C-alpha cells in the first residue's frame, strides 16, 4: 500500500473520530426561568428580587466540545433601595420595575464530549459547560435603556433521548451603562446617583438569569470519510 494512501486513511480516521462530532449540527428550543437585577439598589445579593424570564435559543454544534449559541430573551427586573444598606445622596430612595429584551450570542465549551452516540470516543450524555459572549439589551420605558452587555455563565446539558436535550444555565450579564434601574416614580434617579463616570466597573448595572431549556436537534451532519 502506498505511503500516501496510508496517510490519507490515518487522517480520515482521526478526522471522523475527533472533528466531526455530533450527529446533528443545530438545536432550537425554548428557555424559561428567572431574571434578577444587581446595581445601585442591590449590590451584593444574588438571590434577591427574582422575576420571570422566557426566550428562544438556537445552537450551532461545532463539535463535541464547542457550540455557538444565540438567544432572544424577555425578562423583568425590579429593585428597591429600601432593601440595601447603600446610602444615597440626600438620603434618596427609589424603586423600579421594568421589562427588558436581549439579543445575545455566546460561545459554549462542554467539559465532557457531549453526545449520546460514539461511545468509543468516551462521549457523555451529560456535561457541564461554561459560556462567554455578549449582546444588546433593550428596556423600553418612559426613559428607554439600550446598551451592550457582556455575558458569562455556567450550565449543564443532559441528552434525555435522541435529538432531545434539557439544560440548566446561570448567566451574569454586565451592562456597559447605568440606566437599567433609572425609572422611578418618586423623583430620585438611580442612573449614576454618585456622578462617577470613570471606569468600566463604576456605576454599571447587571442582570442575572437562571434558565431551564429544552431543545430539539436537526440538520444531519455528514460524518462519512470520502
PDB file of N, CA, C and O in Angstrom, residues 5-60:
ATOM      1  N   UNK A   5      -1.491   6.730   0.610  1.00  0.00           N
ATOM      2  CA  UNK A   5      -2.813   6.197   0.925  1.00  0.00           C
ATOM      3  C   UNK A   5      -2.927   5.893   2.412  1.00  0.00           C
ATOM      4  O   UNK A   5      -3.984   6.109   3.027  1.00  0.00           O
ATOM      5  N   UNK A   6      -1.824   5.389   2.997  1.00  0.00           N
ATOM      6  CA  UNK A   6      -1.837   5.131   4.435  1.00  0.00           C
ATOM      7  C   UNK A   6      -2.048   6.432   5.211  1.00  0.00           C
ATOM      8  O   UNK A   6      -2.836   6.498   6.161  1.00  0.00           O
ATOM      9  N   UNK A   7      -1.351   7.466   4.805  1.00  0.00           N
ATOM     10  CA  UNK A   7      -1.507   8.767   5.461  1.00  0.00           C
ATOM     11  C   UNK A   7      -2.938   9.252   5.346  1.00  0.00           C
ATOM     12  O   UNK A   7      -3.525   9.785   6.299  1.00  0.00           O
ATOM     13  N   UNK A   8      -3.535   9.078   4.170  1.00  0.00           N
ATOM     14  CA  UNK A   8      -4.919   9.507   3.965  1.00  0.00           C
ATOM     15  C   UNK A   8      -5.880   8.739   4.859  1.00  0.00           C
ATOM     16  O   UNK A   8      -6.779   9.319   5.463  1.00  0.00           O
ATOM     17  N   UNK A   9      -5.681   7.430   5.016  1.00  0.00           N
ATOM     18  CA  UNK A   9      -6.562   6.625   5.857  1.00  0.00           C
ATOM     19  C   UNK A   9      -6.441   7.049   7.313  1.00  0.00           C
ATOM     20  O   UNK A   9      -7.436   7.213   8.028  1.00  0.00           O
ATOM     21  N   UNK A  10      -5.201   7.240   7.769  1.00  0.00           N
ATOM     22  CA  UNK A  10      -4.989   7.680   9.153  1.00  0.00           C
ATOM     23  C   UNK A  10      -5.643   9.034   9.397  1.00  0.00           C
ATOM     24  O   UNK A  10      -6.321   9.256  10.407  1.00  0.00           O
ATOM     25  N   UNK A  11      -5.471   9.957   8.464  1.00  0.00           N
ATOM     26  CA  UNK A  11      -6.088  11.284   8.596  1.00  0.00           C
ATOM     27  C   UNK A  11      -7.600  11.174   8.625  1.00  0.00           C
ATOM     28  O   UNK A  11      -8.272  11.838   9.426  1.00  0.00           O
ATOM     29  N   UNK A  12      -8.150  10.316   7.771  1.00  0.00           N
ATOM     30  CA  UNK A  12      -9.602  10.172   7.690  1.00  0.00           C
ATOM     31  C   UNK A  12     -10.170   9.611   8.987  1.00  0.00           C
ATOM     32  O   UNK A  12     -11.169  10.100   9.501  1.00  0.00           O
ATOM     33  N   UNK A  13      -9.518   8.583   9.533  1.00  0.00           N
ATOM     34  CA  UNK A  13      -9.978   8.003  10.787  1.00  0.00           C
ATOM     35  C   UNK A  13      -9.896   9.011  11.926  1.00  0.00           C
ATOM     36  O   UNK A  13     -10.793   9.112  12.763  1.00  0.00           O
ATOM     37  N   UNK A  14      -8.824   9.760  11.970  1.00  0.00           N
ATOM     38  CA  UNK A  14      -8.668  10.771  13.015  1.00  0.00           C
ATOM     39  C   UNK A  14      -9.736  11.845  12.895  1.00  0.00           C
ATOM     40  O   UNK A  14     -10.359  12.246  13.874  1.00  0.00           O
ATOM     41  N   UNK A  15      -9.976  12.313  11.685  1.00  0.00           N
ATOM     42  CA  UNK A  15     -10.963  13.364  11.475  1.00  0.00           C
ATOM     43  C   UNK A  15     -12.346  12.904  11.884  1.00  0.00           C
ATOM     44  O   UNK A  15     -13.085  13.611  12.564  1.00  0.00           O
ATOM     45  N   UNK A  16     -12.718  11.695  11.498  1.00  0.00           N
ATOM     46  CA  UNK A  16     -14.043  11.191  11.815  1.00  0.00           C
ATOM     47  C   UNK A  16     -14.224  10.957  13.310  1.00  0.00           C
ATOM     48  O   UNK A  16     -15.328  11.026  13.821  1.00  0.00           O
ATOM     49  N   UNK A  17     -13.152  10.655  14.012  1.00  0.00           N
ATOM     50  CA  UNK A  17     -13.280  10.332  15.430  1.00  0.00           C
ATOM     51  C   UNK A  17     -13.195  11.553  16.333  1.00  0.00           C
ATOM     52  O   UNK A  17     -13.582  11.497  17.491  1.00  0.00           O
ATOM     53  N   UNK A  18     -12.666  12.659  15.838  1.00  0.00           N
ATOM     54  CA  UNK A  18     -12.471  13.820  16.714  1.00  0.00           C
ATOM     55  C   UNK A  18     -13.154  15.081  16.232  1.00  0.00           C
ATOM     56  O   UNK A  18     -13.729  15.818  17.012  1.00  0.00           O
ATOM     57  N   UNK A  19     -13.093  15.368  14.967  1.00  0.00           N
ATOM     58  CA  UNK A  19     -13.547  16.669  14.490  1.00  0.00           C
ATOM     59  C   UNK A  19     -15.017  16.700  14.127  1.00  0.00           C
ATOM     60  O   UNK A  19     -15.686  17.695  14.322  1.00  0.00           O
ATOM     61  N   UNK A  20     -15.549  15.609  13.597  1.00  0.00           N
ATOM     62  CA  UNK A  20     -16.912  15.643  13.078  1.00  0.00           C
ATOM     63  C   UNK A  20     -17.935  15.753  14.196  1.00  0.00           C
ATOM     64  O   UNK A  20     -18.864  16.524  14.139  1.00  0.00           O
ATOM     65  N   UNK A  21     -17.747  14.989  15.246  1.00  0.00           N
ATOM     66  CA  UNK A  21     -18.532  15.121  16.455  1.00  0.00           C
ATOM     67  C   UNK A  21     -19.999  14.783  16.282  1.00  0.00           C
ATOM     68  O   UNK A  21     -20.328  13.714  15.822  1.00  0.00           O
ATOM     69  N   UNK A  22     -20.871  15.705  16.665  1.00  0.00           N
ATOM     70  CA  UNK A  22     -22.264  15.375  16.845  1.00  0.00           C
ATOM     71  C   UNK A  22     -22.975  14.987  15.559  1.00  0.00           C
ATOM     72  O   UNK A  22     -22.625  15.412  14.478  1.00  0.00           O
ATOM     73  N   UNK A  23     -24.015  14.156  15.733  1.00  0.00           N
ATOM     74  CA  UNK A  23     -24.766  13.682  14.570  1.00  0.00           C
ATOM     75  C   UNK A  23     -25.577  14.809  13.933  1.00  0.00           C
ATOM     76  O   UNK A  23     -25.776  14.833  12.728  1.00  0.00           O
ATOM     77  N   UNK A  24     -26.049  15.744  14.754  1.00  0.00           N
ATOM     78  CA  UNK A  24     -26.860  16.854  14.260  1.00  0.00           C
ATOM     79  C   UNK A  24     -26.127  18.179  14.487  1.00  0.00           C
ATOM     80  O   UNK A  24     -25.510  18.392  15.522  1.00  0.00           O
ATOM     81  N   UNK A  25     -26.250  19.044  13.523  1.00  0.00           N
ATOM     82  CA  UNK A  25     -25.498  20.294  13.557  1.00  0.00           C
ATOM     83  C   UNK A  25     -26.157  21.385  14.395  1.00  0.00           C
ATOM     84  O   UNK A  25     -25.475  22.239  14.956  1.00  0.00           O
ATOM     85  N   UNK A  26     -27.507  21.379  14.488  1.00  0.00           N
ATOM     86  CA  UNK A  26     -28.210  22.522  15.074  1.00  0.00           C
ATOM     87  C   UNK A  26     -29.178  22.071  16.165  1.00  0.00           C
ATOM     88  O   UNK A  26     -29.636  20.927  16.205  1.00  0.00           O
ATOM     89  N   UNK A  27     -29.500  23.016  17.036  1.00  0.00           N
ATOM     90  CA  UNK A  27     -30.543  22.852  18.051  1.00  0.00           C
ATOM     91  C   UNK A  27     -31.397  24.110  18.088  1.00  0.00           C
ATOM     92  O   UNK A  27     -30.889  25.221  17.912  1.00  0.00           O
ATOM     93  N   UNK A  28     -32.670  23.936  18.364  1.00  0.00           N
ATOM     94  CA  UNK A  28     -33.552  25.079  18.594  1.00  0.00           C
ATOM     95  C   UNK A  28     -34.517  24.707  19.708  1.00  0.00           C
ATOM     96  O   UNK A  28     -34.889  23.541  19.857  1.00  0.00           O
ATOM     97  N   UNK A  29     -34.883  25.679  20.515  1.00  0.00           N
ATOM     98  CA  UNK A  29     -35.783  25.355  21.606  1.00  0.00           C
ATOM     99  C   UNK A  29     -36.178  26.560  22.427  1.00  0.00           C
ATOM    100  O   UNK A  29     -35.961  27.722  22.034  1.00  0.00           O
ATOM    101  N   UNK A  30     -36.752  26.284  23.590  1.00  0.00           N
ATOM    102  CA  UNK A  30     -37.291  27.314  24.472  1.00  0.00           C
ATOM    103  C   UNK A  30     -36.569  27.298  25.812  1.00  0.00           C
ATOM    104  O   UNK A  30     -36.070  26.254  26.253  1.00  0.00           O
ATOM    105  N   UNK A  31     -36.529  28.437  26.458  1.00  0.00           N
ATOM    106  CA  UNK A  31     -35.928  28.571  27.778  1.00  0.00           C
ATOM    107  C   UNK A  31     -36.871  29.366  28.664  1.00  0.00           C
ATOM    108  O   UNK A  31     -37.578  30.266  28.202  1.00  0.00           O
ATOM    109  N   UNK A  32     -36.876  29.040  29.934  1.00  0.00           N
ATOM    110  CA  UNK A  32     -37.706  29.766  30.882  1.00  0.00           C
ATOM    111  C   UNK A  32     -37.144  29.669  32.287  1.00  0.00           C
ATOM    112  O   UNK A  32     -36.497  28.676  32.637  1.00  0.00           O
ATOM    113  N   UNK A  33     -37.369  30.688  33.069  1.00  0.00           N
ATOM    114  CA  UNK A  33     -36.868  30.699  34.441  1.00  0.00           C
ATOM    115  C   UNK A  33     -37.012  32.071  35.049  1.00  0.00           C
ATOM    116  O   UNK A  33     -38.098  32.663  35.015  1.00  0.00           O
ATOM    117  N   UNK A  34     -35.903  32.600  35.571  1.00  0.00           N
ATOM    118  CA  UNK A  34     -35.970  33.873  36.270  1.00  0.00           C
ATOM    119  C   UNK A  34     -34.847  34.810  35.899  1.00  0.00           C
ATOM    120  O   UNK A  34     -33.810  34.420  35.364  1.00  0.00           O
ATOM    121  N   UNK A  35     -35.071  36.102  36.190  1.00  0.00           N
ATOM    122  CA  UNK A  35     -34.076  37.152  35.995  1.00  0.00           C
ATOM    123  C   UNK A  35     -34.076  38.035  37.228  1.00  0.00           C
ATOM    124  O   UNK A  35     -35.116  38.254  37.856  1.00  0.00           O
ATOM    125  N   UNK A  36     -32.898  38.520  37.590  1.00  0.00           N
ATOM    126  CA  UNK A  36     -32.798  39.417  38.733  1.00  0.00           C
ATOM    127  C   UNK A  36     -31.779  40.502  38.445  1.00  0.00           C
ATOM    128  O   UNK A  36     -30.869  40.329  37.634  1.00  0.00           O
ATOM    129  N   UNK A  37     -31.956  41.626  39.112  1.00  0.00           N
ATOM    130  CA  UNK A  37     -31.157  42.825  38.881  1.00  0.00           C
ATOM    131  C   UNK A  37     -30.100  42.982  39.964  1.00  0.00           C
ATOM    132  O   UNK A  37     -30.322  42.666  41.140  1.00  0.00           O
ATOM    133  N   UNK A  38     -28.929  43.497  39.565  1.00  0.00           N
ATOM    134  CA  UNK A  38     -27.903  43.937  40.509  1.00  0.00           C
ATOM    135  C   UNK A  38     -27.410  45.302  40.061  1.00  0.00           C
ATOM    136  O   UNK A  38     -27.144  45.519  38.874  1.00  0.00           O
ATOM    137  N   UNK A  39     -27.321  46.208  41.019  1.00  0.00           N
ATOM    138  CA  UNK A  39     -26.909  47.567  40.706  1.00  0.00           C
ATOM    139  C   UNK A  39     -26.918  48.400  41.969  1.00  0.00           C
ATOM    140  O   UNK A  39     -26.677  47.893  43.071  1.00  0.00           O
ATOM    141  N   UNK A  40     -27.233  49.671  41.846  1.00  0.00           N
ATOM    142  CA  UNK A  40     -27.199  50.565  42.998  1.00  0.00           C
ATOM    143  C   UNK A  40     -28.201  50.166  44.077  1.00  0.00           C
ATOM    144  O   UNK A  40     -27.973  50.418  45.257  1.00  0.00           O
ATOM    145  N   UNK A  41     -29.323  49.548  43.682  1.00  0.00           N
ATOM    146  CA  UNK A  41     -30.330  49.149  44.657  1.00  0.00           C
ATOM    147  C   UNK A  41     -30.154  47.714  45.132  1.00  0.00           C
ATOM    148  O   UNK A  41     -30.943  47.235  45.952  1.00  0.00           O
ATOM    149  N   UNK A  42     -29.154  47.005  44.611  1.00  0.00           N
ATOM    150  CA  UNK A  42     -28.847  45.641  45.057  1.00  0.00           C
ATOM    151  C   UNK A  42     -27.413  45.337  44.651  1.00  0.00           C
ATOM    152  O   UNK A  42     -27.157  44.899  43.534  1.00  0.00           O
ATOM    153  N   UNK A  43     -26.481  45.527  45.557  1.00  0.00           N
ATOM    154  CA  UNK A  43     -25.075  45.446  45.208  1.00  0.00           C
ATOM    155  C   UNK A  43     -24.433  44.094  45.484  1.00  0.00           C
ATOM    156  O   UNK A  43     -23.384  43.788  44.911  1.00  0.00           O
ATOM    157  N   UNK A  44     -25.025  43.278  46.344  1.00  0.00           N
ATOM    158  CA  UNK A  44     -24.311  42.060  46.729  1.00  0.00           C
ATOM    159  C   UNK A  44     -25.172  40.822  46.892  1.00  0.00           C
ATOM    160  O   UNK A  44     -24.656  39.764  47.261  1.00  0.00           O
ATOM    161  N   UNK A  45     -26.460  40.885  46.652  1.00  0.00           N
ATOM    162  CA  UNK A  45     -27.321  39.714  46.817  1.00  0.00           C
ATOM    163  C   UNK A  45     -27.645  39.101  45.461  1.00  0.00           C
ATOM    164  O   UNK A  45     -28.212  39.756  44.578  1.00  0.00           O
ATOM    165  N   UNK A  46     -27.275  37.813  45.297  1.00  0.00           N
ATOM    166  CA  UNK A  46     -27.529  37.106  44.043  1.00  0.00           C
ATOM    167  C   UNK A  46     -28.864  36.371  44.055  1.00  0.00           C
ATOM    168  O   UNK A  46     -29.214  35.731  43.067  1.00  0.00           O
ATOM    169  N   UNK A  47     -29.607  36.433  45.132  1.00  0.00           N
ATOM    170  CA  UNK A  47     -30.847  35.675  45.234  1.00  0.00           C
ATOM    171  C   UNK A  47     -32.012  36.554  45.686  1.00  0.00           C
ATOM    172  O   UNK A  47     -32.943  36.089  46.313  1.00  0.00           O
ATOM    173  N   UNK A  48     -31.965  37.826  45.349  1.00  0.00           N
ATOM    174  CA  UNK A  48     -32.987  38.778  45.774  1.00  0.00           C
ATOM    175  C   UNK A  48     -33.704  39.358  44.557  1.00  0.00           C
ATOM    176  O   UNK A  48     -33.081  39.788  43.602  1.00  0.00           O
ATOM    177  N   UNK A  49     -35.024  39.363  44.619  1.00  0.00           N
ATOM    178  CA  UNK A  49     -35.797  40.039  43.587  1.00  0.00           C
ATOM    179  C   UNK A  49     -35.894  39.314  42.261  1.00  0.00           C
ATOM    180  O   UNK A  49     -35.811  39.941  41.197  1.00  0.00           O
ATOM    181  N   UNK A  50     -36.084  37.994  42.283  1.00  0.00           N
ATOM    182  CA  UNK A  50     -36.220  37.251  41.029  1.00  0.00           C
ATOM    183  C   UNK A  50     -37.574  37.516  40.379  1.00  0.00           C
ATOM    184  O   UNK A  50     -38.597  37.613  41.047  1.00  0.00           O
ATOM    185  N   UNK A  51     -37.571  37.633  39.065  1.00  0.00           N
ATOM    186  CA  UNK A  51     -38.763  37.846  38.250  1.00  0.00           C
ATOM    187  C   UNK A  51     -38.722  36.879  37.070  1.00  0.00           C
ATOM    188  O   UNK A  51     -37.680  36.293  36.773  1.00  0.00           O
ATOM    189  N   UNK A  52     -39.840  36.698  36.347  1.00  0.00           N
ATOM    190  CA  UNK A  52     -39.852  35.723  35.250  1.00  0.00           C
ATOM    191  C   UNK A  52     -39.012  36.155  34.048  1.00  0.00           C
ATOM    192  O   UNK A  52     -38.808  37.345  33.795  1.00  0.00           O
ATOM    193  N   UNK A  53     -38.537  35.158  33.314  1.00  0.00           N
ATOM    194  CA  UNK A  53     -37.814  35.372  32.064  1.00  0.00           C
ATOM    195  C   UNK A  53     -38.052  34.181  31.151  1.00  0.00           C
ATOM    196  O   UNK A  53     -38.020  33.029  31.610  1.00  0.00           O
ATOM    197  N   UNK A  54     -38.300  34.433  29.867  1.00  0.00           N
ATOM    198  CA  UNK A  54     -38.510  33.373  28.881  1.00  0.00           C
ATOM    199  C   UNK A  54     -37.831  33.777  27.582  1.00  0.00           C
ATOM    200  O   UNK A  54     -37.525  34.955  27.353  1.00  0.00           O
ATOM    201  N   UNK A  55     -37.609  32.789  26.716  1.00  0.00           N
ATOM    202  CA  UNK A  55     -36.989  33.118  25.435  1.00  0.00           C
ATOM    203  C   UNK A  55     -36.830  31.911  24.539  1.00  0.00           C
ATOM    204  O   UNK A  55     -37.258  30.796  24.870  1.00  0.00           O
ATOM    205  N   UNK A  56     -36.207  32.133  23.402  1.00  0.00           N
ATOM    206  CA  UNK A  56     -35.887  31.078  22.448  1.00  0.00           C
ATOM    207  C   UNK A  56     -34.373  31.054  22.276  1.00  0.00           C
ATOM    208  O   UNK A  56     -33.701  32.085  22.375  1.00  0.00           O
ATOM    209  N   UNK A  57     -33.836  29.854  22.023  1.00  0.00           N
ATOM    210  CA  UNK A  57     -32.391  29.710  21.847  1.00  0.00           C
ATOM    211  C   UNK A  57     -32.118  28.865  20.608  1.00  0.00           C
ATOM    212  O   UNK A  57     -32.936  28.035  20.198  1.00  0.00           O
ATOM    213  N   UNK A  58     -30.960  29.096  20.027  1.00  0.00           N
ATOM    214  CA  UNK A  58     -30.506  28.359  18.839  1.00  0.00           C
ATOM    215  C   UNK A  58     -29.033  28.047  19.013  1.00  0.00           C
ATOM    216  O   UNK A  58     -28.248  28.908  19.419  1.00  0.00           O
ATOM    217  N   UNK A  59     -28.644  26.799  18.727  1.00  0.00           N
ATOM    218  CA  UNK A  59     -27.236  26.398  18.823  1.00  0.00           C
ATOM    219  C   UNK A  59     -26.730  25.850  17.501  1.00  0.00           C
ATOM    220  O   UNK A  59     -27.452  25.141  16.793  1.00  0.00           O
ATOM    221  N   UNK A  60     -25.494  26.167  17.224  1.00  0.00           N
ATOM    222  CA  UNK A  60     -24.732  25.520  16.167  1.00  0.00           C
ATOM    223  C   UNK A  60     -23.674  24.659  16.858  1.00  0.00           C
ATOM    224  O   UNK A  60     -22.723  25.177  17.427  1.00  0.00           O
TER     225      UNK A  60
END
